Short mmCIF file of C-alpha atoms in Angstrom, two decimals:
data_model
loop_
_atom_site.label_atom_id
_atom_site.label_comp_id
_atom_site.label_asym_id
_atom_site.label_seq_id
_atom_site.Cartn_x
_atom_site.Cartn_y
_atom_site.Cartn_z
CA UNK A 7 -14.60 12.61 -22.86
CA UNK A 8 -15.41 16.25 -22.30
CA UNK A 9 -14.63 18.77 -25.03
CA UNK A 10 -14.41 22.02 -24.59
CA UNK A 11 -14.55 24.68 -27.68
CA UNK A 12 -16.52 27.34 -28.65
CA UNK A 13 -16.21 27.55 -32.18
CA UNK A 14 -19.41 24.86 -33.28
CA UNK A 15 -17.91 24.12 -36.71
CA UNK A 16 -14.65 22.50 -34.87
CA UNK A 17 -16.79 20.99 -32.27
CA UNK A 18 -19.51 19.58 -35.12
CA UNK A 19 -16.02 18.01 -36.84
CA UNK A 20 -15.00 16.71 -33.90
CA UNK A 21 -17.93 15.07 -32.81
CA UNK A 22 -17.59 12.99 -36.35
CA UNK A 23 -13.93 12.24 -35.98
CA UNK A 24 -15.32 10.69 -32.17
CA UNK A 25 -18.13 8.92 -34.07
CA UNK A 26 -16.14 7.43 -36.59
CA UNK A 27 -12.86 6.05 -34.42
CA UNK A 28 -14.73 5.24 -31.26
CA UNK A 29 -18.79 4.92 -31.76
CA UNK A 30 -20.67 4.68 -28.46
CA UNK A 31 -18.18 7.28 -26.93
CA UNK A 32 -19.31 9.29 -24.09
CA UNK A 33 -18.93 13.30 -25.58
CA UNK A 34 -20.24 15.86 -23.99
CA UNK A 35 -19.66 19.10 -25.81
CA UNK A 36 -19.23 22.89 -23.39
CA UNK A 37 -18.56 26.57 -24.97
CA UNK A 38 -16.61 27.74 -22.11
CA UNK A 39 -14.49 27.30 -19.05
CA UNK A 40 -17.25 28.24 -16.71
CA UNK A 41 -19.49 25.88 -18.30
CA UNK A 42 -16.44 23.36 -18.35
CA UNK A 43 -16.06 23.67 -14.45
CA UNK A 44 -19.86 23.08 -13.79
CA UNK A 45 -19.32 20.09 -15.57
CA UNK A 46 -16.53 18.86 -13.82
CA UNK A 47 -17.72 19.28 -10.57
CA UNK A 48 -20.67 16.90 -12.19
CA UNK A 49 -17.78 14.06 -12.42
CA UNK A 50 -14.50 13.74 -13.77
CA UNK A 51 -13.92 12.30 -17.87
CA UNK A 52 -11.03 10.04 -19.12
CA UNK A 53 -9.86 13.09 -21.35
CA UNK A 54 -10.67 16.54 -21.97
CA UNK A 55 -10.16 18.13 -25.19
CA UNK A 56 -9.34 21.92 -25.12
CA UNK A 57 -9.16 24.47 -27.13
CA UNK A 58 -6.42 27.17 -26.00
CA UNK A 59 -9.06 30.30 -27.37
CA UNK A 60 -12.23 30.30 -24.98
CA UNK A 61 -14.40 33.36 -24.17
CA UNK A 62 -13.05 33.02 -20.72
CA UNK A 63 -9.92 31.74 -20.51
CA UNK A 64 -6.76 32.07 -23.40
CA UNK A 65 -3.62 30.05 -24.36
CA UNK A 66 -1.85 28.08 -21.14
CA UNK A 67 -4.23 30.30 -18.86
CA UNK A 68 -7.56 28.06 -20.11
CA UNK A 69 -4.79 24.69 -20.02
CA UNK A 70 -3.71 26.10 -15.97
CA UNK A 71 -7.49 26.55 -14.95
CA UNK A 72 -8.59 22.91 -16.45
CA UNK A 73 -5.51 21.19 -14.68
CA UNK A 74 -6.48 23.18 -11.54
CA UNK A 75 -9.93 22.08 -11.47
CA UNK A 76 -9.31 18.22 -12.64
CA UNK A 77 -5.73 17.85 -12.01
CA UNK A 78 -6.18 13.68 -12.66
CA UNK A 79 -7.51 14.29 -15.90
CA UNK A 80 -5.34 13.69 -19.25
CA UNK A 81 -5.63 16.76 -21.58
CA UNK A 82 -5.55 17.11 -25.17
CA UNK A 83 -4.79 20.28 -26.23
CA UNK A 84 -6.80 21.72 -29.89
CA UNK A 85 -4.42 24.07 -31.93
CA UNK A 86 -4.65 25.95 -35.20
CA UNK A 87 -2.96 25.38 -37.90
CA UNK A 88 -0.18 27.95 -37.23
CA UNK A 89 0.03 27.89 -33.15
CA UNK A 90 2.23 24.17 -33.43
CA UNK A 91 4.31 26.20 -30.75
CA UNK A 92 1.69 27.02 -28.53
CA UNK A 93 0.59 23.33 -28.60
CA UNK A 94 4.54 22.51 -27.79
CA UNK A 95 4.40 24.91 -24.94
CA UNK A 96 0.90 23.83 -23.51
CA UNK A 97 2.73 19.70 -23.28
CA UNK A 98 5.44 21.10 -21.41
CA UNK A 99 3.26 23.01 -19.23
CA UNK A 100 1.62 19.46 -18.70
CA UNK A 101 -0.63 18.85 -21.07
CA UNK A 102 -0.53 15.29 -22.48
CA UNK A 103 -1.07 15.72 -26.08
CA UNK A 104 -1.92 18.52 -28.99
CA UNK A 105 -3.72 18.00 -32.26
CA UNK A 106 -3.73 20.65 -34.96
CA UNK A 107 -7.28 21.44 -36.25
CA UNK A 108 -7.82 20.51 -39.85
CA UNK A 109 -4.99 17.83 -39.69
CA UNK A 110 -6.75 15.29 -37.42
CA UNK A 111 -8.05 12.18 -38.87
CA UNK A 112 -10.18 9.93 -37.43
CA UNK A 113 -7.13 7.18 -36.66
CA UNK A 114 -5.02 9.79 -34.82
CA UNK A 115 -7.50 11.57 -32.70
CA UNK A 116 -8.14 8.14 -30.96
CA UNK A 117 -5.03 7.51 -30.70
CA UNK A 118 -3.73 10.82 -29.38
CA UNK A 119 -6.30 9.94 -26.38
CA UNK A 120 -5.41 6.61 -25.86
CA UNK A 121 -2.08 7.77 -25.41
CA UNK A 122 -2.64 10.77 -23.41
CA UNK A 123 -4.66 8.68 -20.80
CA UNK A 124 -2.01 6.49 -20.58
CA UNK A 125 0.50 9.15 -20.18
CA UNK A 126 -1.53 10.36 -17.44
CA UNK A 127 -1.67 7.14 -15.61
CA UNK A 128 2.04 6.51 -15.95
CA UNK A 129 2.68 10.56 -14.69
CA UNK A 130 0.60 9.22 -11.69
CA UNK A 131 1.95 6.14 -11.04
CA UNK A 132 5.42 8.21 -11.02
CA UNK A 133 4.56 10.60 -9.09
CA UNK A 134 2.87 8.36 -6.37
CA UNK A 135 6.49 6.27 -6.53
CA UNK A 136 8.29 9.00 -6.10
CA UNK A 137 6.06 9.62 -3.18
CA UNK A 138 6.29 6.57 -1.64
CA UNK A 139 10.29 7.33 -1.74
CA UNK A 140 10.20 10.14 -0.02
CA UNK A 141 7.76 9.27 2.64
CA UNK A 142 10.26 5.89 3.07
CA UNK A 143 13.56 8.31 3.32
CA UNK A 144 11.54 10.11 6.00
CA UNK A 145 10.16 7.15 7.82
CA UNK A 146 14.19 5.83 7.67
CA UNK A 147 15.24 9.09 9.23
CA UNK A 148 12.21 8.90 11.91
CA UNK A 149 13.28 5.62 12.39
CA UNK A 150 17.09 6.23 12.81
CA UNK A 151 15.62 9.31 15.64
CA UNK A 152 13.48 6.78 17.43
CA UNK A 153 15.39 3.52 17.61
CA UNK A 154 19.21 4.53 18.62
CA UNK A 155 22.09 2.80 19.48
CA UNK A 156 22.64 2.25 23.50
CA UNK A 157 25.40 5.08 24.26
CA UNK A 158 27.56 3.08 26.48
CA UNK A 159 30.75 3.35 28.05
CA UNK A 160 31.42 -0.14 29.29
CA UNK A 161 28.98 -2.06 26.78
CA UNK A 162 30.72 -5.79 28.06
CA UNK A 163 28.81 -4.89 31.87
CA UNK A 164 25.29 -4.34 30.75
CA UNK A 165 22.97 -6.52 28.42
CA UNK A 166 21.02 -4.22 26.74
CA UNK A 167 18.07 -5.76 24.50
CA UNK A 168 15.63 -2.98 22.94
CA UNK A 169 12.65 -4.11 20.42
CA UNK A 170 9.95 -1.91 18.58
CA UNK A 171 6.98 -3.17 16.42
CA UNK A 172 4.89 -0.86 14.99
CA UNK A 173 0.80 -1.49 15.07
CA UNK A 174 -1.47 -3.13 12.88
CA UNK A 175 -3.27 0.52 12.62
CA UNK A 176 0.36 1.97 10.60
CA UNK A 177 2.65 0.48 9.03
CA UNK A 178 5.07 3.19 9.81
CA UNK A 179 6.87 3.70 13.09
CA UNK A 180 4.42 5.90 15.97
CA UNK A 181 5.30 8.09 18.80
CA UNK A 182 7.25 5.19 21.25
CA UNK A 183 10.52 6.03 22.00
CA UNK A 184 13.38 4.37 24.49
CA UNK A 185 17.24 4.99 24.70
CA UNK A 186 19.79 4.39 27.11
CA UNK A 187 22.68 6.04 28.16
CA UNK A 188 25.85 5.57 30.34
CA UNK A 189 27.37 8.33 32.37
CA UNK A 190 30.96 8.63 33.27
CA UNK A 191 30.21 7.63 36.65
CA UNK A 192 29.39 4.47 35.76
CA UNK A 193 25.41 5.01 35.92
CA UNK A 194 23.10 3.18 33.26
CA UNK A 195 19.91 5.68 32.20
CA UNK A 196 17.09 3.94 30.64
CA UNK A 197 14.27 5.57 29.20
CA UNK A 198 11.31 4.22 27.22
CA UNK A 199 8.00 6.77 26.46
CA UNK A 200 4.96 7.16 24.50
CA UNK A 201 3.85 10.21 22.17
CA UNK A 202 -0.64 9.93 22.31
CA UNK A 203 -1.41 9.43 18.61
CA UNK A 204 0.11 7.96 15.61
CA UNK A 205 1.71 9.48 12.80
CA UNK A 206 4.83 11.29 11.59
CA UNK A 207 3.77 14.37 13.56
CA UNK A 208 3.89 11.99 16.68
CA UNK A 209 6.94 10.28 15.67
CA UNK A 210 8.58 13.52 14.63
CA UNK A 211 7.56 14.78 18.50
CA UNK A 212 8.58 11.36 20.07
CA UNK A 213 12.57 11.78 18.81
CA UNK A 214 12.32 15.14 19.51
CA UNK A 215 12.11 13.91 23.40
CA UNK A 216 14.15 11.17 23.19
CA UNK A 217 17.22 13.29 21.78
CA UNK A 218 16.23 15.72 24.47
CA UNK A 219 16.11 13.28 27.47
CA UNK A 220 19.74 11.90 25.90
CA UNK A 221 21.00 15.35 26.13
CA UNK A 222 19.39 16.16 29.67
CA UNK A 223 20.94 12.88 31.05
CA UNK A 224 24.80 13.99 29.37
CA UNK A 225 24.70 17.15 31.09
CA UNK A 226 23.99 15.95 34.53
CA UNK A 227 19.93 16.86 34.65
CA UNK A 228 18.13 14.39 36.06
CA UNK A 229 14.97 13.34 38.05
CA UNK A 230 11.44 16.06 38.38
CA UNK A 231 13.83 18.33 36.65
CA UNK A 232 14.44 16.42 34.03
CA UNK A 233 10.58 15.83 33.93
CA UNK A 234 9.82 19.51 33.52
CA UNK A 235 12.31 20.70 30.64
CA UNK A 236 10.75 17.26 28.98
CA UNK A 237 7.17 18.96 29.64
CA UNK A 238 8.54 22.71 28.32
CA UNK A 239 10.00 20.93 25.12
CA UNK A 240 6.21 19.00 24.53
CA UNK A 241 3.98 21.89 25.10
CA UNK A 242 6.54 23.96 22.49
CA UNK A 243 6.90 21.07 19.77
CA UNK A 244 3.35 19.28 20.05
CA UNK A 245 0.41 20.11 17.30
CA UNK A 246 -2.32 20.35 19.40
CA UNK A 247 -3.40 20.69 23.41
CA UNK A 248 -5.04 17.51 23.15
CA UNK A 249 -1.25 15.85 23.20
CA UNK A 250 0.48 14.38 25.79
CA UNK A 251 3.46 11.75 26.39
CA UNK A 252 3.87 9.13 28.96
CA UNK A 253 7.74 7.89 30.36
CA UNK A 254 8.97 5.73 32.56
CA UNK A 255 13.11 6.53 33.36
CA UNK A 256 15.29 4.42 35.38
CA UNK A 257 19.09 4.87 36.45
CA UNK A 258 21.10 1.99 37.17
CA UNK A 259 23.53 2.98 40.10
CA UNK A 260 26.90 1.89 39.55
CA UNK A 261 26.94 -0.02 43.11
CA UNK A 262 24.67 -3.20 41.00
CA UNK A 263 22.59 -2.70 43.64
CA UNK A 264 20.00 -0.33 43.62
CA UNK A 265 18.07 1.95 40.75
CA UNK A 266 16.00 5.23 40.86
CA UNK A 267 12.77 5.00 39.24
CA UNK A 268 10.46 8.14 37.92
CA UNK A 269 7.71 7.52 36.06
CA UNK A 270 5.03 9.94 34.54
CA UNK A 271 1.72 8.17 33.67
CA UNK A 272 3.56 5.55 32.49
CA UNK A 273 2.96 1.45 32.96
CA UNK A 274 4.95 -0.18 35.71
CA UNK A 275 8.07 -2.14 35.06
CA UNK A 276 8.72 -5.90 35.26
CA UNK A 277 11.53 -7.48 37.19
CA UNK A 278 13.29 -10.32 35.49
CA UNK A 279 15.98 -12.52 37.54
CA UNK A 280 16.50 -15.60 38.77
CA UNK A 281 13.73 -17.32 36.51
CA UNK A 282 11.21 -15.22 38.15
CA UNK A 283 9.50 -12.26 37.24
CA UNK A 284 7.54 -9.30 39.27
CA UNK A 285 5.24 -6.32 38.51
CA UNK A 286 7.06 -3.52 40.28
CA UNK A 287 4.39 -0.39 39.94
CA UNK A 288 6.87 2.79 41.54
CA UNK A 289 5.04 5.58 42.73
CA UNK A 290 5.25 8.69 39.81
CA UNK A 291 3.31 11.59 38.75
CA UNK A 292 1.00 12.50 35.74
CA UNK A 293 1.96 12.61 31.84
CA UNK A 294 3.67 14.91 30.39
CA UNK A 295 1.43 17.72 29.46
CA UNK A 296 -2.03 16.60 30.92
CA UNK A 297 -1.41 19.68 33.69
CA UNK A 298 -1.14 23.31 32.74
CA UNK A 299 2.65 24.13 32.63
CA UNK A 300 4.53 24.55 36.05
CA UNK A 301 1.08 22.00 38.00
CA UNK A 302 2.79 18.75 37.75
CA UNK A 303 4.95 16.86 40.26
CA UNK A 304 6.91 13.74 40.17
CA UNK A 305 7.90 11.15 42.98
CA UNK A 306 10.86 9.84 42.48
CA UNK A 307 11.47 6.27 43.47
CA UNK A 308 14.26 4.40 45.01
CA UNK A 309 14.03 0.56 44.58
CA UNK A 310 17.17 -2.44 45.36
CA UNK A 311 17.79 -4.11 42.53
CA UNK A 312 18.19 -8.17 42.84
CA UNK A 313 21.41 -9.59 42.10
CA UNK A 314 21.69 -10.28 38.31
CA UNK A 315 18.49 -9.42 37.74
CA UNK A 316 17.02 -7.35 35.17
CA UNK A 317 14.71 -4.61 34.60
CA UNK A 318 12.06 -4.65 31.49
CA UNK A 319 10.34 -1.51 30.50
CA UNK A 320 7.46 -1.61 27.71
CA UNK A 321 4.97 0.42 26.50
CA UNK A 322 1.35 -0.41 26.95
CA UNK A 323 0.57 -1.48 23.51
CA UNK A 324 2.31 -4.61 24.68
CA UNK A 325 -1.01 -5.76 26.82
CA UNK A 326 -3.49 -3.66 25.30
CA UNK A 327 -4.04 -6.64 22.40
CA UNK A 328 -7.58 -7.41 22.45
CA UNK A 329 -7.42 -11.42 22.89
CA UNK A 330 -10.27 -14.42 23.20
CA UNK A 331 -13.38 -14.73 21.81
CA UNK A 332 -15.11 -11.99 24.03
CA UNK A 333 -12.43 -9.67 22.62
CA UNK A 334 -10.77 -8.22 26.37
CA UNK A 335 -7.52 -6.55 26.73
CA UNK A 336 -4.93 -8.76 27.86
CA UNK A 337 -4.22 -6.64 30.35
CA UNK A 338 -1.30 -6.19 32.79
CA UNK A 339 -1.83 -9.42 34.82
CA UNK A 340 -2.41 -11.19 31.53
CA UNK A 341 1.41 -10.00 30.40
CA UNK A 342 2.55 -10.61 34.02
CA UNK A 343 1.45 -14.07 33.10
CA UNK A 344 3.19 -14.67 29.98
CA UNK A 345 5.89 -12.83 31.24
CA UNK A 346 6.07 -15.52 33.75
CA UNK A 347 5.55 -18.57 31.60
CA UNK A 348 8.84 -17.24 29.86
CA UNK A 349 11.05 -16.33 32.81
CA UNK A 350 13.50 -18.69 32.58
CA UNK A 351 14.95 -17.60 29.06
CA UNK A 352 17.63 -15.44 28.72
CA UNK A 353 16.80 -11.64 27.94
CA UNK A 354 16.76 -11.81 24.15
CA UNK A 355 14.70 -15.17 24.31
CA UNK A 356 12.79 -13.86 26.94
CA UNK A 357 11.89 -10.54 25.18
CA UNK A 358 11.18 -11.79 21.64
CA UNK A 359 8.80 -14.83 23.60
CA UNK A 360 7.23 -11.55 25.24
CA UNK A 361 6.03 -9.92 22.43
CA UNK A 362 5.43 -12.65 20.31
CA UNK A 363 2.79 -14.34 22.42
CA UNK A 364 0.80 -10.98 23.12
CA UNK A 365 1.24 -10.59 19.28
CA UNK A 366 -0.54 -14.41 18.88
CA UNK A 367 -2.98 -13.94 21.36
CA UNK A 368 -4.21 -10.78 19.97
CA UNK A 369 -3.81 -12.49 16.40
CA UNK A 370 -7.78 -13.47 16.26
CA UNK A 371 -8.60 -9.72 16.55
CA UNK A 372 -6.47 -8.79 13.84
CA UNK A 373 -2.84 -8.10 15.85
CA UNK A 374 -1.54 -5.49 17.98
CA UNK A 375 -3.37 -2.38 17.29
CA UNK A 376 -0.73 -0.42 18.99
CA UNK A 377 2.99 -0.07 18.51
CA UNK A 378 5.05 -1.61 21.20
CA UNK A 379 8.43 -1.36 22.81
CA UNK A 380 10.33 -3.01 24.53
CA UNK A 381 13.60 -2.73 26.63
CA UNK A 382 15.53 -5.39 28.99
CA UNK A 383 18.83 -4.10 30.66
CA UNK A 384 20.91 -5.43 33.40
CA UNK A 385 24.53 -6.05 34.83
CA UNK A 386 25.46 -8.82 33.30
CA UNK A 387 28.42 -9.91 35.88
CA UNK A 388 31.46 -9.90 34.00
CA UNK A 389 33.01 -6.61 35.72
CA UNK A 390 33.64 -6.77 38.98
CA UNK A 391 30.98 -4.87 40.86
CA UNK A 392 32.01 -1.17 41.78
CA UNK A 393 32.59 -1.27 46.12
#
């Protein structure tokens, strides 16, 4: 307990109050706030008791400084006999407690600190709840940005089946993003993307782009110049240089037949259909924002599309799992494998099976380190095809 008075007759008395409720007490005795500070800095005590008249600091002013310098610290506040008001004032300014000189006995000095500390502990634990709220309501709303509903105008002709799990490394949501949106003209946009980093900064940046692309794709813009007002919107929104995104965007013509592929720095794709499944790496350009604005250029990639087959884009913490005993990456032919070993299940099946074998095999290395996403689309047949 650190006390802090300069008056030596009150700090002489209170010395003897300590010795007589709690012998063996740690109390080490300062004049003045400066002297106060030095200690603090020296480590923090269970309880300070203050007096409100210092040579350097007076009334809520000394109770301010202390709570400024050891904001953690329950404080006791020492009053004379007619200042009652000023001890009222310095508890609702935060103190925990205020004793009146000349009315403390031994029994309720120690009590006044037990109770103080405890007050303190409880303010904390409060405090860090209400914490923990708010940083949940955020994640939610992060959550709500980054995982949306398909937009679809004929939802009975495509099988949509989208899956996130965030990495061992946070146990909130990162900067992986996907959507997909349907056009009046029948075509089906998918998009799936990764923010570099993890955090609410990243996730904050990753719905940013998603809501973006969405909006890009309703008003008509697609393809490089898509790309670019993705790259403008990046560089504008991102915290630092050092960040950068990689996507991967496919359109699903109406015709059943064929899709249009761009991809910036982004994995390749897998193809899902008839119980088979293929790595289909599309030509594509760099990520957004490794290239000074205005330097970067997209291929864009035109690709048939089997009949009933399907089209599964990830991100890469799905094979980046380090897995066996000497600890390598599964890789992308290590998911092409699984991927294979599960081809003949439906998409749901097939996805779920997906993740949850890279998330076994990297199991003896503690999990996926990485968040992951996932998204399976395809016609699913039951409209008739579009001549």
């Amino acid at each position: 307990m650190l006390l802090i008075e300069d008056d030596p007759g009150d700090a002489l008395l209170v010395e003897e109050l300590v010795a007589d409720t709690t012998p063996g007490l740690d109390l080490t005795w300062v004049r003045s706030l400066a002297e106060a500070r030095a200690e603090l800095a020296r480590g923090l005590p269970e309880c300070v008791l203050l007096d409100l008249h210092l040579p350097d600091a007076q009334g809520l002013e000394a109770l301010a400084m202390v709570q400024e310098i050891a904001g953690g610290v329950a404080v006791v506040v020492l009053t004379g006999v007619a200042e009652e008001r000023t001890g009222l004032a310095a508890v609702a300014a935060g103190a925990q407690d205020y004793l009146v000189k000349g009315r403390v006995e031994p029994e309720l000095l120690g009590r006044a600190v037990r109770y103080a500390i405890q007050r303190k502990q409880t303010e904390q634990a409060a405090a860090a709840l209400q914490a923990g709220r708010l940083r949940a309501e955020e994640n939610a709303r992060l959550e709500r940005g980054l995982l949306p509903t398909p937009l679809l105008r004929e939802p009975r002709e495509v099988d949509v089946v989208a899956r996130y799990r965030p990495g061992r490394a946070q146990a909130l949501l990162g900067g992986d993003f996907y959507d997909v949106v349907q056009t009046p003209d029948g075509t089906v946009h998918v998009l799936i993307g990764d923010v570099s980093g993890h955090g609410p900064d990243e996730a904050a940046l990753g719905v940013g782009l998603r809501i973006a692309w969405r909006t890009l794709v309703v008003t008509g813009v697609t393809g490089s110049r898509q790309l670019r007002k993705l790259e403008e919107i990046l560089i504008a929104e991102r915290m630092g240089e050092q960040i950068f995104a990689t996507l991967t965007g496919v359109a699903l013509a109406p015709d059943r037949r064929s899709a249009r592929v761009v991809r910036a720095g982004h994995p390749g794709l897998l193809v899902h259909h008839a119980g088979r499944v293929e790595w289909m790496e599309a030509p594509g350009g760099p990520a957004l924002g490794l290239l000074p604005a205005g330097l970067a250029a997209w291929t864009i990639h035109d690709m048939e599309l089997p009949a009933g087959g399907g089209l599964v884009l990830f991100t890469d913490g799905l094979f980046e799992g380090r897995i066996g005993p000497g600890g390598e990456r599964l890789g992308e032919e290590g998911l092409l494998e699984v991927a294979r070993r599960a081809a003949h299940l439906e998409p749901e099946a097939f996805v779920d099976t997906l993740i949850g074998r890279a998330e076994s095999l990297a199991e003896e290395h503690g999990g996926l380190a990485d968040d992951v996403a996932v998204v399976h689309v395809r016609w699913n047949g039951k409209a008739t095809a579009t001549p």
